[in-house]
Amino acid sequence: MKTHLIKLSVLAALAGPLAVHAAGVTDAMIEAGTKSTGDVLTWGMGQQGQRFSPLTQINTKTVRRLTPAWSFSFGGEKQRGQESQPLIYNGRMFVTASYSRIYALDVKTGAKLWKYEHRLPENIMPCCDVINRGAALYDNLVIFATLDAQLVALDQETGEVVWKEKIDDYAAGYSNTAAPLIAKGLLLTGVSGGEFGIVGRVEARNPRTGQLVWSRPTVEGHMGYKYDKDGNPIPNGVSGTTNKTWPGELWKTGGAATWLGGTYDPKTGLAYFGTGNPAPWNSHLRPGDNLYSSSTVAIDVETGQIKWHYQTTPHDGWDFDGVNEFVTFDMDGKRYGGKADRNGFFYVIDANNGKLQNAFPFVKKITWASSIDLKTGRPNYIEEGRPGDPTKGETGKKGKSVFSAPSFLGGKNQMPMAYSPKSKLFYVPANEWGMEIWNEPISYKKGAAYLGAGFTIKALNEDYIGALRAIDPKSGKIVWEAKNNAPLWGGVMTTAGDLVFYGTPEGYLKALDAKTGKELWKFQTGSGVVAPPITWQDGDTQYVAVVSGWGGAVPLWGGDVARRVNFLEQGGSVWVFKLSSL
């Protein structure tokens, strides 16, 4: 696939702001992760995505004294969903907001230092709200992606554009909402747009210039490329084997978008990207497993080659996706990855070779499969749980409708979980809901929605939808849970102070005891929290921050569930907390 580049005067830009600044964020600093507690340099609070902090000043005994230090409003009428994780470096907070905006704030006072607002075309077609999940830091740059599928690198001090590159054509359905990943000196990004028949891929760029280094498609049959110093593409091997698991022509518009971004583990040297649903949703049009959709792919960062893959939902017919984060951790002397998939199963996979170690449900109701075969790694399907073939229906316009759980919004969706090496537990924001789903005829048209299915989301319980669950990856047991009336749609953070922080759509940032799940503190932010919290220490003070602003996919796609929570108000702000004096 040819990637179109915007030719900018990169050398002139680099000779300007970068030349006069002191050394900025380095690979060594990024790889140090949470060992450096005075900053937050990456999405996931470390390349591995554990979202664990060793800080202990705020703990189970002191958290009751947590109080606001400052708050900043994103302003204007551009509210909608706010899913961003802030970054902290050199006295600044860098935080993105809806509609492809980014702010630099004074980390002590919340004063705005600069703002960049990307100019978006009027006819963009984002699938799931106008959100942005965050940025990446490298050298003296802050880099983020935009809804119209561009990458923008700004000078950290001034907010001036240093380089800008086009990822792909927004008119064909491409977009981008994920925070980029820095690994081994490269900027790694994915693409969004699986509901428009795009072709998923992972790309590596020079973070200082935006120049492409390699591109790896995540749909079997497409050619990968590496790029020479002039930006010319050089074939770098086809992904998989053409037509092996994609009979016919649908692989050419096969989806598998890598829309959440990736994680990286220096111990394995691999980057891990989840891939989205195959396109279209109507699985009867595309027999086969449809690699590499609904999978985790492990990519050699230096070469762009897929070293292993694990497919969580072969021949996905429910939009279960597979894009959720792959979080690496140590267990029994080996390096594993944990993944809470949208399909309702939690997977423990060898991070070096992709071999399945364990798989178990983390939600209460699953109708599409009875279990995961630990020998083959494949699901044991419940065949009557798959929506029917429209060509076999009475009218030829609608297949047999089935009730499926989880819903396509997932047992867990974009909201990132956390892992504590102290408690050895994962903390997973789960949701209990199902859907009526049916298939319809569909054909591909560039830039048009490419589903071939209809659906209605339904709650499974009267008293709750969301549940924060502490999960033991070794035993598969749910150690404790904290139920929530509305769906959980924000991420989680855990600390060595034995705390778990997470937000709710009702507007609360909460702190629970990591061992027991007991609620110890909460604060009303004024709008729903659908973003992950962070923590850092400045001098002798530990801070906690979270972005507040209700939105995302639930109010857009949530059916009955969306009506159940339609009283929630939109917003757009970032809150920072510290301990009050005794």
XYZ file of C-alpha atoms in Angstrom:
582
model
C 0.000 0.000 0.000
C 1.390 3.343 -1.013
C 1.535 5.937 1.751
C 1.234 9.545 0.631
C 3.624 11.942 2.324
C 3.319 15.662 2.816
C 6.669 17.127 1.818
C 7.657 19.729 4.382
C 10.855 21.641 4.943
C 11.972 19.337 7.713
C 15.586 20.402 7.724
C 14.681 24.049 8.113
C 12.305 23.216 10.932
C 14.888 21.103 12.709
C 17.460 23.851 12.419
C 15.021 26.175 14.182
C 13.440 25.249 17.515
C 15.235 21.945 18.056
C 18.673 23.443 17.593
C 18.388 25.908 20.456
C 16.856 23.629 23.059
C 18.569 21.424 25.573
C 18.501 17.635 25.125
C 14.975 16.315 25.487
C 13.348 12.910 25.977
C 15.691 10.038 25.125
C 15.196 6.349 24.390
C 16.822 5.496 27.728
C 14.376 7.736 29.586
C 11.399 6.158 27.813
C 12.655 2.643 28.483
C 13.082 3.462 32.179
C 9.306 3.797 32.407
C 7.909 4.132 35.913
C 11.354 3.816 37.507
C 11.508 7.541 36.853
C 8.659 8.788 39.033
C 9.027 12.485 38.231
C 7.499 12.231 34.772
C 5.052 10.257 32.628
C 6.601 9.911 29.182
C 4.359 7.344 27.460
C 0.805 6.177 27.076
C 0.447 3.269 29.491
C 2.821 4.887 32.040
C 5.592 2.788 30.517
C 6.064 1.029 27.188
C 4.679 -2.251 28.565
C 1.376 -0.601 29.476
C 1.218 -1.857 33.071
C -0.054 1.504 34.400
C 1.648 0.821 37.709
C 3.464 3.427 39.788
C 5.946 2.636 42.587
C 4.946 5.833 44.414
C 3.564 5.384 47.939
C 2.964 8.857 49.382
C -0.702 8.515 48.428
C -1.717 5.198 49.965
C -4.600 3.452 51.691
C -4.099 5.511 54.841
C -3.526 8.948 53.264
C -5.804 8.870 50.218
C -8.726 10.296 52.201
C -6.786 13.610 52.192
C -6.596 13.776 48.399
C -7.888 17.146 47.235
C -7.863 19.168 43.983
C -4.661 21.091 43.249
C -5.949 22.640 40.013
C -8.293 22.078 37.096
C -8.128 23.243 33.490
C -11.025 23.482 31.009
C -10.476 22.629 27.345
C -13.032 25.348 26.638
C -15.228 26.166 23.671
C -18.102 24.134 22.313
C -15.939 21.186 21.310
C -16.817 18.795 24.096
C -17.772 15.178 23.278
C -15.664 12.283 24.577
C -12.345 12.983 26.327
C -10.288 9.760 26.425
C -6.795 11.260 26.691
C -4.008 10.191 29.029
C -1.781 13.207 29.883
C 2.017 13.138 29.659
C 4.325 14.904 32.147
C 7.806 16.214 31.337
C 10.023 19.196 32.145
C 7.415 21.067 34.159
C 4.720 20.626 31.522
C 1.622 18.533 31.069
C 0.816 17.627 27.468
C -2.807 16.594 27.067
C -4.906 16.036 23.956
C -8.620 16.744 23.690
C -11.562 16.062 21.387
C -11.432 17.336 17.804
C -7.646 16.827 17.540
C -6.528 19.517 19.985
C -3.481 19.441 22.251
C -2.492 21.671 25.178
C 0.720 22.319 27.086
C -0.007 23.278 30.712
C 2.185 24.370 33.594
C 2.249 21.257 35.735
C 2.279 23.175 39.029
C -0.463 25.722 38.327
C -2.495 24.462 35.375
C -1.785 27.674 33.424
C -2.026 27.245 29.651
C 1.377 27.580 27.976
C 0.190 26.945 24.435
C -2.566 25.256 22.440
C -2.564 23.627 19.003
C -5.879 23.016 17.256
C -5.657 20.884 14.145
C -7.857 22.067 11.293
C -10.181 19.193 10.421
C -12.108 18.772 7.172
C -15.866 18.996 7.486
C -16.545 15.580 5.946
C -14.464 13.379 8.232
C -16.140 10.096 9.227
C -14.824 8.898 12.582
C -16.413 5.672 13.743
C -16.649 6.243 17.459
C -16.672 9.905 18.455
C -14.137 12.701 17.902
C -11.811 11.532 20.680
C -8.036 11.448 20.998
C -6.198 9.161 23.421
C -2.902 10.983 23.820
C 0.514 11.888 22.483
C 4.129 10.681 22.452
C 7.260 12.538 23.573
C 10.630 12.294 21.873
C 13.592 14.665 21.939
C 12.011 18.130 22.125
C 8.886 17.037 20.275
C 5.354 16.131 21.289
C 3.691 14.046 18.569
C 0.035 13.153 18.169
C -2.363 11.785 15.557
C -5.464 13.479 14.175
C -8.966 12.433 13.164
C -8.194 13.047 9.497
C -5.325 10.533 9.649
C -2.320 12.815 9.994
C 0.613 12.937 12.390
C 1.698 16.279 13.832
C 4.969 16.921 15.682
C 5.142 20.102 17.740
C 7.938 21.832 19.600
C 7.382 21.134 23.296
C 8.242 24.672 24.377
C 6.445 26.735 21.743
C 3.768 24.511 20.209
C 5.061 25.331 16.737
C 4.708 22.652 14.052
C 8.042 20.954 13.320
C 6.731 18.333 10.903
C 3.400 17.018 9.663
C 2.756 13.816 7.695
C -0.292 12.220 6.154
C -0.989 8.654 7.273
C -3.702 7.923 4.713
C -6.840 9.201 2.995
C -9.589 10.216 5.416
C -12.066 10.159 2.494
C -11.487 6.389 2.251
C -12.427 5.985 5.919
C -8.997 6.208 7.533
C -8.643 8.058 10.830
C -6.390 7.939 13.866
C -7.139 8.372 17.561
C -4.409 6.440 19.386
C -1.338 7.711 21.191
C 1.810 6.869 19.184
C 4.385 4.492 20.694
C 8.141 5.137 20.846
C 10.251 1.962 20.706
C 13.966 1.619 19.908
C 14.106 5.133 18.537
C 11.131 4.659 16.197
C 7.646 6.147 16.238
C 5.066 3.346 15.881
C 1.478 4.068 14.877
C -1.589 2.179 13.733
C -4.721 3.195 11.840
C -8.442 3.450 12.569
C -11.383 2.882 10.232
C -12.252 -0.825 10.277
C -15.948 -0.038 9.804
C -15.131 1.541 6.420
C -13.241 -1.339 4.806
C -9.771 0.126 5.227
C -6.706 -2.130 5.545
C -5.072 -2.176 8.967
C -1.349 -1.711 9.404
C 1.453 -0.706 11.749
C 3.994 1.880 10.613
C 7.393 2.940 11.920
C 8.760 6.441 11.364
C 11.740 8.518 12.311
C 10.256 10.542 15.187
C 12.485 13.552 14.452
C 11.348 13.919 10.835
C 8.240 11.789 10.279
C 10.049 9.856 7.528
C 8.658 6.334 7.036
C 10.988 3.450 7.943
C 8.682 0.454 7.405
C 5.015 -0.448 7.060
C 3.413 -3.769 8.002
C -0.182 -4.586 6.898
C -2.297 -6.598 9.354
C -4.533 -8.178 6.705
C -3.175 -11.330 5.110
C -2.182 -10.892 1.469
C -0.973 -7.293 1.500
C 2.639 -6.312 0.865
C 4.796 -4.780 3.579
C 7.378 -2.143 2.763
C 10.562 -0.598 4.041
C 11.609 2.837 2.835
C 14.903 4.244 1.653
C 16.326 7.615 2.707
C 14.349 9.356 -0.054
C 11.062 7.812 1.080
C 10.810 5.317 -1.773
C 9.014 2.049 -0.874
C 10.914 -1.237 -1.125
C 8.851 -4.474 -0.916
C 9.401 -6.208 2.429
C 7.340 -9.380 2.114
C 3.628 -10.141 2.008
C 1.816 -10.463 5.337
C 0.775 -14.114 5.602
C -0.202 -16.114 2.529
C -2.628 -14.594 0.056
C -6.064 -16.295 0.159
C -5.004 -18.892 2.746
C -7.504 -17.654 5.345
C -9.271 -15.051 3.163
C -10.807 -16.870 0.164
C -12.025 -14.576 -2.596
C -11.447 -10.834 -2.804
C -12.607 -9.440 0.549
C -9.071 -9.362 1.961
C -8.505 -6.304 -0.232
C -10.830 -4.311 2.078
C -10.349 -6.526 5.115
C -10.336 -4.132 8.087
C -8.189 -5.342 11.017
C -7.511 -1.755 12.090
C -4.813 -1.274 14.737
C -6.748 1.580 16.281
C -5.685 1.435 19.939
C -1.951 1.577 19.311
C 0.609 -0.781 20.787
C 2.903 -1.721 23.643
C 6.581 -2.653 23.606
C 8.712 -4.867 25.826
C 12.489 -4.279 25.897
C 12.944 -7.797 27.319
C 11.569 -9.394 24.142
C 12.380 -6.648 21.651
C 8.851 -6.960 20.267
C 6.016 -4.479 19.809
C 2.508 -5.817 20.377
C -0.443 -4.456 18.438
C -4.024 -5.633 18.647
C -5.972 -5.810 15.412
C -9.633 -5.016 14.923
C -12.582 -6.749 13.349
C -12.496 -8.147 9.823
C -14.644 -6.254 7.341
C -17.505 -6.533 6.789
C -19.172 -7.717 10.001
C -21.248 -10.217 8.009
C -18.980 -13.252 8.462
C -20.848 -15.391 5.906
C -19.305 -13.318 3.115
C -15.722 -14.186 4.143
C -15.174 -17.857 5.058
C -11.960 -18.722 6.899
C -10.087 -17.401 9.933
C -9.418 -14.048 8.213
C -5.906 -13.394 9.521
C -4.660 -11.170 11.023
C -7.961 -9.693 12.167
C -9.089 -9.934 15.812
C -5.565 -10.867 16.854
C -2.439 -9.808 18.671
C 0.563 -9.475 16.359
C 4.105 -9.336 17.737
C 6.334 -7.269 15.456
C 10.110 -7.025 15.304
C 10.616 -3.295 15.730
C 13.780 -3.144 13.625
C 12.484 -5.063 10.593
C 8.704 -4.691 10.681
C 8.229 -8.455 10.398
C 5.444 -10.273 12.271
C 7.250 -12.727 14.575
C 4.112 -14.363 15.945
C 0.386 -13.854 16.095
C -2.436 -15.107 18.280
C -6.009 -14.829 17.011
C -8.541 -14.445 19.816
C -11.655 -14.612 17.615
C -11.055 -16.482 14.336
C -13.714 -15.691 11.713
C -15.124 -12.936 13.902
C -18.859 -12.460 13.322
C -19.687 -10.198 16.270
C -17.254 -7.255 15.916
C -15.391 -8.551 18.948
C -12.216 -7.053 17.583
C -8.882 -7.962 19.165
C -7.371 -4.568 19.567
C -7.185 -4.421 23.371
C -3.776 -3.779 24.892
C -1.271 -6.600 25.420
C 0.366 -5.942 28.809
C 3.595 -7.834 29.502
C 4.519 -9.064 32.991
C 6.611 -11.681 34.805
C 5.111 -14.907 36.132
C 6.916 -18.056 37.265
C 10.191 -16.776 35.851
C 8.844 -16.211 32.339
C 7.630 -13.194 30.390
C 3.934 -13.255 29.563
C 1.345 -10.876 28.203
C -2.155 -10.394 29.550
C -5.065 -9.404 27.340
C -8.692 -8.820 28.351
C -10.370 -9.243 24.984
C -13.630 -7.724 23.856
C -14.936 -11.253 23.340
C -15.125 -11.746 27.133
C -12.088 -14.012 27.636
C -8.839 -13.068 29.392
C -5.732 -14.522 27.719
C -2.278 -15.186 29.195
C 0.212 -15.635 26.342
C 3.965 -16.233 26.206
C 5.348 -12.854 25.157
C 8.302 -14.419 23.335
C 6.539 -16.941 21.101
C 2.757 -16.377 21.304
C 1.971 -19.736 22.914
C -1.237 -19.706 24.961
C -0.717 -20.338 28.677
C -4.211 -19.726 30.032
C -7.606 -18.358 28.971
C -10.719 -17.817 31.062
C -13.836 -15.618 31.144
C -13.668 -12.272 32.927
C -17.365 -11.495 32.346
C -20.335 -13.504 33.610
C -22.177 -14.217 30.333
C -20.586 -15.417 27.075
C -22.802 -16.914 24.349
C -20.543 -17.248 21.296
C -18.074 -19.802 22.722
C -18.111 -22.161 25.699
C -14.359 -21.998 26.401
C -10.916 -21.696 24.844
C -9.046 -24.926 24.015
C -5.709 -24.486 25.788
C -3.983 -26.981 23.472
C -5.010 -25.475 20.153
C -5.665 -21.942 21.380
C -8.935 -21.888 19.456
C -12.397 -21.118 20.835
C -14.983 -23.841 21.270
C -17.768 -22.147 19.324
C -21.439 -22.270 20.173
C -22.664 -22.375 16.585
C -26.176 -21.133 17.322
C -24.553 -18.031 18.796
C -23.479 -16.743 15.359
C -25.880 -14.370 13.548
C -27.444 -16.017 10.499
C -26.687 -15.817 6.798
C -29.008 -13.294 5.078
C -28.993 -15.327 1.865
C -30.690 -18.156 3.755
C -33.394 -15.974 5.265
C -36.951 -15.778 3.985
C -36.472 -12.388 2.319
C -32.752 -12.467 1.540
C -32.415 -9.107 3.273
C -31.865 -10.108 6.877
C -30.306 -13.151 8.466
C -31.501 -14.858 11.635
C -31.145 -12.569 14.648
C -29.389 -13.923 17.741
C -28.813 -12.607 21.239
C -25.090 -12.404 21.858
C -23.053 -11.621 24.945
C -20.860 -9.713 25.319
C -22.135 -7.009 23.004
C -19.827 -5.739 20.282
C -18.835 -2.953 22.694
C -17.047 -5.733 24.508
C -16.379 -7.293 27.864
C -13.665 -4.620 27.781
C -13.146 -1.988 25.108
C -10.603 0.833 24.715
C -10.337 1.555 28.446
C -6.917 0.229 29.478
C -6.486 -2.129 32.412
C -3.615 -2.043 34.919
C -1.255 -4.650 36.335
C 0.476 -4.508 39.719
C 3.746 -6.450 40.118
C 3.180 -5.958 43.849
C -0.235 -7.652 44.109
C 0.320 -9.737 40.941
C -3.235 -8.891 39.883
C -4.741 -7.284 36.818
C -7.401 -4.629 37.385
C -9.878 -4.831 34.517
C -12.722 -2.398 33.750
C -15.349 -4.893 32.551
C -18.919 -4.503 31.261
C -21.853 -6.911 31.353
C -24.095 -6.362 28.342
C -25.373 -8.174 25.289
C -26.889 -7.404 21.907
C -29.461 -8.491 19.403
C -27.438 -8.824 16.196
C -28.326 -9.828 12.643
C -26.533 -9.853 9.300
C -27.527 -7.976 6.163
C -26.259 -7.930 2.565
C -23.458 -5.423 1.992
C -20.945 -4.428 -0.680
C -17.877 -2.234 -0.420
C -18.017 1.406 -1.455
C -15.048 3.655 -0.786
C -15.637 5.875 2.232
C -19.008 4.330 3.137
C -19.855 2.326 6.256
C -19.099 -1.352 5.624
C -20.935 -3.386 8.260
C -23.497 -5.779 6.823
C -25.096 -6.090 10.254
C -27.626 -4.476 12.550
C -27.709 -4.532 16.327
C -29.268 -3.276 19.529
C -27.265 -3.145 22.772
C -29.038 -4.371 25.905
C -28.094 -4.417 29.594
C -27.972 -7.826 31.278
C -28.645 -6.668 34.839
C -30.825 -4.051 36.479
C -28.356 -3.005 39.150
C -25.108 -2.658 37.192
C -23.381 -2.753 33.805
C -19.764 -1.940 34.685
C -17.582 -3.850 37.115
C -13.959 -3.173 38.007
C -12.489 -6.630 38.606
C -9.234 -7.733 40.201
C -8.112 -10.823 38.289
C -5.434 -13.377 39.115
C -3.807 -14.312 35.773
C -2.447 -17.568 37.177
C -5.660 -19.012 38.593
C -8.159 -17.130 36.459
C -10.144 -16.169 39.544
C -11.874 -12.839 40.125
C -10.446 -11.799 43.494
C -12.888 -8.915 43.995
C -15.175 -6.663 41.999
C -16.661 -3.189 42.345
C -19.935 -2.822 40.446
C -21.057 0.359 38.695
C -24.483 1.322 37.378
C -23.231 2.801 34.089
C -20.733 1.093 31.771
C -17.072 1.588 32.652
C -15.346 3.373 29.782
C -12.237 4.889 31.424
C -8.886 3.298 32.202
C -7.262 2.115 35.414
C -4.053 2.865 37.332
C -2.578 1.036 40.296
C 0.221 2.004 42.706
C 2.616 0.578 45.270
C 0.509 2.481 47.794
C -1.977 -0.419 47.394
C -4.443 1.737 45.500
C -6.438 1.349 42.297
C -7.683 4.534 40.615
C -10.397 4.612 37.964
C -13.203 6.859 36.748
C -16.905 6.367 36.097
C -19.346 7.891 33.582
C -21.239 9.309 36.546
C -18.291 11.681 36.944
C -16.337 10.168 39.820
C -12.640 9.512 40.074
C -12.354 6.742 42.649
C -9.597 5.095 44.683
C -10.042 1.517 45.904
C -7.942 -0.715 48.135
C -5.979 -2.851 45.660
C -6.174 -5.885 47.937
C -9.857 -5.821 48.869
C -11.667 -3.512 46.434
C -12.978 -1.346 49.265
C -13.746 2.204 48.141
C -11.536 4.651 50.055
C -12.040 7.971 48.218
C -13.971 9.568 45.387
C -14.295 12.982 43.763
C -16.961 14.368 41.411
C -15.260 15.862 38.325
C -18.408 17.367 36.816
C -18.636 15.125 33.748
C -18.145 11.455 32.942
C -14.633 10.021 33.163
C -13.735 7.907 30.123
C -9.955 8.382 30.345
C -7.135 6.694 32.325
C -5.573 8.418 35.372
C -1.839 8.968 35.913
C 0.429 9.808 38.841
C 3.877 11.374 39.288
C 5.967 13.109 41.946
C 7.252 16.697 41.777
C 9.690 17.490 44.549
C 8.224 15.973 47.695
C 4.627 15.913 46.411
C 2.819 13.087 44.618
C 0.083 14.102 42.163
C -2.780 12.257 40.476
C -4.449 13.513 37.303
C -7.359 12.489 35.101
C -9.226 13.957 32.135
C -13.004 14.347 32.480
C -15.543 14.515 29.646
C -18.375 12.076 28.875
C -18.606 10.608 25.372
C -16.995 7.949 23.236
C -18.752 4.996 21.631
C -21.395 4.293 24.298
C -23.705 7.288 23.710
C -23.272 6.874 19.932
C -23.717 3.101 19.573
C -25.175 2.023 22.893
C -28.863 1.502 22.021
C -30.878 0.751 25.147
C -27.787 1.309 27.277
C -27.252 4.777 25.788
C -30.816 5.719 26.696
C -30.225 4.424 30.216
C -27.375 6.899 30.731
C -28.582 9.803 28.569
C -28.748 12.049 31.654
C -24.940 12.276 31.747
C -23.457 15.632 30.735
C -20.591 16.312 28.362
C -17.489 18.164 29.463
C -13.835 18.772 28.816
C -11.307 19.335 31.571
C -8.283 17.902 33.318
C -8.148 17.576 37.120
C -4.988 17.336 39.225
C -4.972 16.208 42.878
C -2.515 16.129 45.775
C -2.699 15.420 49.502
C -3.948 18.238 51.715
C -1.917 19.265 54.760
C -2.512 17.377 57.980
